Coordinates of C-alpha atoms in Angstrom, one line a residue:
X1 CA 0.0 0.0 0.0
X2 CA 1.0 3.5 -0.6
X3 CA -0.7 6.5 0.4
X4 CA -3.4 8.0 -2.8
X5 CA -2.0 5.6 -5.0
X6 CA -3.3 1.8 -6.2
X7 CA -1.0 -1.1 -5.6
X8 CA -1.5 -4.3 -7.8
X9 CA 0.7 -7.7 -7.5
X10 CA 2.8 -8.7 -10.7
X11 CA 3.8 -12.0 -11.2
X12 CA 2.0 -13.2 -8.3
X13 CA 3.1 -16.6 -6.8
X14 CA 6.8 -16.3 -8.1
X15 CA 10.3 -15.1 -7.4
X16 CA 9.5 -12.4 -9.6
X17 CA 6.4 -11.4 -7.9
X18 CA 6.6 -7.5 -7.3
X19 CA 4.3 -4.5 -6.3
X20 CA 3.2 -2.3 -8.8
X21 CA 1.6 1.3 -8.4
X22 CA -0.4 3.8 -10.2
X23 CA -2.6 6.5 -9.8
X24 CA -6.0 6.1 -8.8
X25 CA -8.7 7.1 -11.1
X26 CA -10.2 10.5 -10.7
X27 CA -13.9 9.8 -8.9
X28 CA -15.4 13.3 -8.0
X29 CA -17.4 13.8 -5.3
X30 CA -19.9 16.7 -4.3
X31 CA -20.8 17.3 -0.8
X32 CA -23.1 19.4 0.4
X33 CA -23.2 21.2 3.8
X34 CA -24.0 24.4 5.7
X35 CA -21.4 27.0 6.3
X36 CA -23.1 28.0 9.5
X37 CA -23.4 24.9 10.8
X38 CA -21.7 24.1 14.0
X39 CA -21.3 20.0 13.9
X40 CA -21.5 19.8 10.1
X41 CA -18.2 18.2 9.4
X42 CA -18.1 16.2 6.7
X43 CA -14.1 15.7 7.1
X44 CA -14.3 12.1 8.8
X45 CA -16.6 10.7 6.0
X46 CA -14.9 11.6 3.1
X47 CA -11.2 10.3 4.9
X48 CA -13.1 7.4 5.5
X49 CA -14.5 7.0 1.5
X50 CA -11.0 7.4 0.8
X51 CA -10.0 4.0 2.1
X52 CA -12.2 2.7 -0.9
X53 CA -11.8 5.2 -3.3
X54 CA -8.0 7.0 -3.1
X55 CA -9.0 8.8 -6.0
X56 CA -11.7 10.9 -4.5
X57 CA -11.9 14.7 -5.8
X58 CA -14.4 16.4 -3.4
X59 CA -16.0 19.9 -4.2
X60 CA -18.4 21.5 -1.8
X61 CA -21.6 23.5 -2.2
X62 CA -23.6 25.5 0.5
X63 CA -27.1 25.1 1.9
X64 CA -29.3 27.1 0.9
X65 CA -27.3 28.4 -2.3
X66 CA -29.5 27.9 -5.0
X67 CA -27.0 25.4 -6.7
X68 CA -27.1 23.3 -3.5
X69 CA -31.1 23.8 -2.9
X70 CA -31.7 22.3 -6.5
X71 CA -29.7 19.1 -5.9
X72 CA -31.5 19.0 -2.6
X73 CA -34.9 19.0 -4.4
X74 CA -33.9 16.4 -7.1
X75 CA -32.4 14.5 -4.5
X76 CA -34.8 14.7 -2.3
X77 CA -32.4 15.0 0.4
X78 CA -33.8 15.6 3.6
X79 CA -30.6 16.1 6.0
X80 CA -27.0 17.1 5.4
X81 CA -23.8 17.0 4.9
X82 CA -24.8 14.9 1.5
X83 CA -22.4 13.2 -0.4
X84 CA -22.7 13.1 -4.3
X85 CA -20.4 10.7 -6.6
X86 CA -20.8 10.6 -10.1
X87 CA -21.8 7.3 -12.3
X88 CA -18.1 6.5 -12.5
X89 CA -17.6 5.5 -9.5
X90 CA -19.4 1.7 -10.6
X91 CA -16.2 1.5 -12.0
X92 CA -14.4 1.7 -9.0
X93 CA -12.8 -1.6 -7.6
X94 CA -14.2 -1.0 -3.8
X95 CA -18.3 0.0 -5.3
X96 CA -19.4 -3.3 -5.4
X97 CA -19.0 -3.8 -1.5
X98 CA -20.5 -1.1 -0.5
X99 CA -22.9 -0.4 -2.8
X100 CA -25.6 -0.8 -0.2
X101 CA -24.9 2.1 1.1
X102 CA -25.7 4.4 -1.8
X103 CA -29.2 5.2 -3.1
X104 CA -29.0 5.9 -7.2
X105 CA -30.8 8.6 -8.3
X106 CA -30.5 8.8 -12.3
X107 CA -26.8 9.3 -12.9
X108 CA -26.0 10.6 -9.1
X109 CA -25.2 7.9 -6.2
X110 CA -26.2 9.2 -3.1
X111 CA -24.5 7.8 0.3
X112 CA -27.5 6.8 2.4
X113 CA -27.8 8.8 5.8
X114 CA -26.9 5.5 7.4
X115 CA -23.5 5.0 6.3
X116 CA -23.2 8.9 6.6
X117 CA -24.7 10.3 9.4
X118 CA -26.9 13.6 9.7
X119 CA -25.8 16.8 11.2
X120 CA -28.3 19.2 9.8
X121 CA -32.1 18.3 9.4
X122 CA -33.7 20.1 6.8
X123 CA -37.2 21.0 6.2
X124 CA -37.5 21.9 10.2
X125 CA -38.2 25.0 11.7
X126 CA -36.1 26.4 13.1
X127 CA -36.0 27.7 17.2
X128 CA -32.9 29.2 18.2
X129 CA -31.1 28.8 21.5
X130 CA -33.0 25.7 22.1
X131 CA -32.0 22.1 23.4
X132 CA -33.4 18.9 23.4
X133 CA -31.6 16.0 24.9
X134 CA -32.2 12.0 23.9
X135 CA -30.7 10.1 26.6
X136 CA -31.7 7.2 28.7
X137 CA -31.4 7.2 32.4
X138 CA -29.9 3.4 32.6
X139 CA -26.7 3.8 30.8
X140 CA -23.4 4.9 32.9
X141 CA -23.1 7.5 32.2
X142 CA -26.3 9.1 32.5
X143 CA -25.6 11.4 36.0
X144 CA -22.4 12.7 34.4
X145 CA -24.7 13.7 31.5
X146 CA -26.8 15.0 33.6
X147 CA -25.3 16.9 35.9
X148 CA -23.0 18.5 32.4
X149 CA -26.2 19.5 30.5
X150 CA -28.2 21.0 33.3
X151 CA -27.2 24.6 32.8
X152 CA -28.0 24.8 29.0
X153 CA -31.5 24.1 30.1
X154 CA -32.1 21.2 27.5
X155 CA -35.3 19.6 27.3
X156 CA -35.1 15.7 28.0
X157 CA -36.8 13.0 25.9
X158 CA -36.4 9.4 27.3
X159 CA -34.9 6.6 25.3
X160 CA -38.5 4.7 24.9
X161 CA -40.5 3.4 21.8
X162 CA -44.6 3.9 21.7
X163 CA -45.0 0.1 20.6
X164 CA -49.2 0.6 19.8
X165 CA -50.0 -1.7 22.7
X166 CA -47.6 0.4 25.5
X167 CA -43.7 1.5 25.6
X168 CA -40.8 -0.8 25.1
X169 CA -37.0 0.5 26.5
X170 CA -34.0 -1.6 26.1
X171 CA -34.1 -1.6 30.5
X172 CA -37.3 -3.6 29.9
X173 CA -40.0 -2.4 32.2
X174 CA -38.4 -1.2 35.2
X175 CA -37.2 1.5 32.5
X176 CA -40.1 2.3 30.9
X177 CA -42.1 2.5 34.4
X178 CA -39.3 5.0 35.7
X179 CA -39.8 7.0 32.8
X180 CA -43.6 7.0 33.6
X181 CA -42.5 8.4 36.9
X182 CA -40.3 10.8 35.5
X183 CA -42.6 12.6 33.3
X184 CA -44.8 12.7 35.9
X185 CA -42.3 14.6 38.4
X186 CA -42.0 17.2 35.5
X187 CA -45.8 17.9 35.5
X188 CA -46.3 18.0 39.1
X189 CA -43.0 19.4 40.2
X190 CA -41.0 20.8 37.7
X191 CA -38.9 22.8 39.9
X192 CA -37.7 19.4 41.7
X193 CA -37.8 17.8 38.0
X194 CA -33.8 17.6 37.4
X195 CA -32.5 16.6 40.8
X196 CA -34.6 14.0 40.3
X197 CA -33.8 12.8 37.2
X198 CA -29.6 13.2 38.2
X199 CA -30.6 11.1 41.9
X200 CA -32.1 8.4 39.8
X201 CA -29.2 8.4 37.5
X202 CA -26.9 7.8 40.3
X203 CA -28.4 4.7 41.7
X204 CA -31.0 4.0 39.2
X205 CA -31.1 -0.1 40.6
X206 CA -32.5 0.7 43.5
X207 CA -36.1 0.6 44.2
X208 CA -36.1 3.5 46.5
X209 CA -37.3 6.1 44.0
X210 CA -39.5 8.0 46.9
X211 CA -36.0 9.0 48.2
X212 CA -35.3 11.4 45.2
X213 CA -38.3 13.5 45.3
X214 CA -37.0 15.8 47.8
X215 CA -40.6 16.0 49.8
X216 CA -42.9 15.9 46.5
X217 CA -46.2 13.8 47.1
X218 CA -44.9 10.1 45.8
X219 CA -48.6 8.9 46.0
X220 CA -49.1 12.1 44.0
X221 CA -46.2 10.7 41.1
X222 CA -47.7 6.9 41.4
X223 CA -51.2 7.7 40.5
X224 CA -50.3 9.3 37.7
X225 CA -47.5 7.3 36.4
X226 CA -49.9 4.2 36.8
X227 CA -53.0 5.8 35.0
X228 CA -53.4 6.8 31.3
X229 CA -52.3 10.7 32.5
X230 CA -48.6 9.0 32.8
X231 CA -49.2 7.3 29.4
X232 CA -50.1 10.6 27.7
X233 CA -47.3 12.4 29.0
X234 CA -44.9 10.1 28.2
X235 CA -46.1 9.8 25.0
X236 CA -45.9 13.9 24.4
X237 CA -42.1 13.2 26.0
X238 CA -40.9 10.6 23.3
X239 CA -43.2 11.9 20.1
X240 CA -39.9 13.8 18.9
X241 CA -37.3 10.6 19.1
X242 CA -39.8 9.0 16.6
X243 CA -40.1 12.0 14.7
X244 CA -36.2 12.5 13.8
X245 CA -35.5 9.0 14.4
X246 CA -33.2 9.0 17.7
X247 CA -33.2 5.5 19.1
X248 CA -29.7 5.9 21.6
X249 CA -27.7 8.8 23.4
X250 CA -27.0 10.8 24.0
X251 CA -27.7 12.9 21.5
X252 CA -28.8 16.5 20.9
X253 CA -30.8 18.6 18.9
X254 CA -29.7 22.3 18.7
X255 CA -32.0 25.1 17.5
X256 CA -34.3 21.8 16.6
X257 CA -32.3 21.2 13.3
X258 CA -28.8 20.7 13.7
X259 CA -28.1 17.2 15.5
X260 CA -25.4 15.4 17.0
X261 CA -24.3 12.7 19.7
X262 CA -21.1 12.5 22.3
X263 CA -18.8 10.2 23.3
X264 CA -20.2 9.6 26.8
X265 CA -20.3 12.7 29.2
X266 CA -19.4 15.7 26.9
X267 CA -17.2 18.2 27.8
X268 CA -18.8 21.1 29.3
X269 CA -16.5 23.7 27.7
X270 CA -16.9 21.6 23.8
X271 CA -20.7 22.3 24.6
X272 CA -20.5 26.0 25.0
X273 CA -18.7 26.3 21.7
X274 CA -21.2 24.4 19.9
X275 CA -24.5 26.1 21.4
X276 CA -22.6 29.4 20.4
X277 CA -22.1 28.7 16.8
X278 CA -18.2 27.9 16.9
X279 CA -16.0 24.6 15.2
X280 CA -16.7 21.6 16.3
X281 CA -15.0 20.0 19.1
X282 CA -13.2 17.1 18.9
X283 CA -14.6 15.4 21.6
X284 CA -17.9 14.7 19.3

């Protein structure tokens, strides 16, 4: 191997057996992104397209520049940074195992938002300085995220799934049932609402959930989290993880269009850049 450059075998299976190299073929590439964006780095997935394709020429164009809002139309495209190839690239050594992961659109091959990722949902309204978190109180490091996001004021959805016949969370139902509670809490005492959710996080196996209300009415929080008042709320709660597809955390939702996940507990300080518009941190 040899960095941008092809490597082929000659003579294969003999003493004259030797490495050849050329040039790879030209395959251009059109991405589209949003200058303002704050997480829209598209950096990691063309390096990573590379790998397959050494050859890759990438151009960019800018949401919402008309050249980029027509390919967005013909595309129909509903989230960026997009990635573009031409029909050449079928004749690209690496296309046939990956070609899953592109959706053909007349001569264009789109990479699917699966391989990809999605940083900026379009077609959303936009509502500046707001936060929505996706997170689910039963992973590790939910306090941590928690106790990290509470100043930005962020507006939790639980990691549950409306199934038609009730919820479903990967904690099975003591999950689901402590997310009942939890919506619950914020209704009846939403200025007790976050301590609660961070003292559940810290020992969420125990039973003992009466001991993180902090003198709220628990008889108060069970006959709602057992009736169809609990089921409604949590319902309200989760409607937006169905609605932009978020099925793990955590992960965020800035200005309720531009999206993107950490690595665990973020880092306070990579946070404050982001909210305020500035490069993306490493950390994420």
């Amino acid at each position: 191997k040899k960095e941008a450059l092809v490597g082929s075998c000659q003579n294969p299976g003999t003493l004259k057996a030797s490495c050849s190299f050329k040039a790879p073929n030209k395959v251009s590439l059109v991405v589209i992104s949003v200058k303002d964006c704050a997480v829209c780095n598209a950096e990691p997935v063309i390096n990573s397209l590379k790998k397959k394709f050494p050859g890759i020429d990438a151009s960019y164009i800018y949401y919402p520049d008309a050249q980029a809002q027509k390919k967005v139309r013909e595309l129909s495209i509903q989230g960026l940074p997009a990635y573009i190839f031409g029909k050449e690239i079928e004749k690209e050594e690496g296309f046939a195992s990956i070609k899953n992961d592109f959706l053909q659109i007349g001569n264009d091959y789109l990479l699917k938002p699966q391989a990809s990722g999605l940083a900026y949902l379009l077609n959303r309204q936009i509502k500046k300085g707001r936060l929505d978190l996706f997170f689910s109180l039963f992973e590790k490091d939910a306090s941590g995220i928690l106790a990290v996001t509470q100043e930005f004021k962020p507006n939790p959805h639980f990691l549950a799934v409306d199934n038609g016949e009730g919820f479903a969370a990967k904690g099975g139902a003591p999950e689901v049932e402590e997310y009942l509670r939890g919506v619950c809490v914020q209704k009846y005492y939403p200025q007790k609402f976050w301590d609660y959710l961070i003292c559940r996080a810290k020992n969420i196996s125990s039973s003992y959930w009466e001991d993180c209300l902090g003198g709220a009415d628990p008889l108060k929080v069970k006959s709602c989290a057992r009736g169809l008042e609990g089921a409604k709320l949590l319902k309200q709660n989760i409607s937006l993880n169905k609605e932009i597809q978020v099925y793990f955390g955590p992960v965020y939702l800035l200005d309720n269009h531009e999206i993107f996940s950490s690595r665990g507990v973020p880092v306070k300080e990579d946070l404050k850049r982001i909210t305020r518009k500035s490069p993306q941190a490493d950390n994420f």
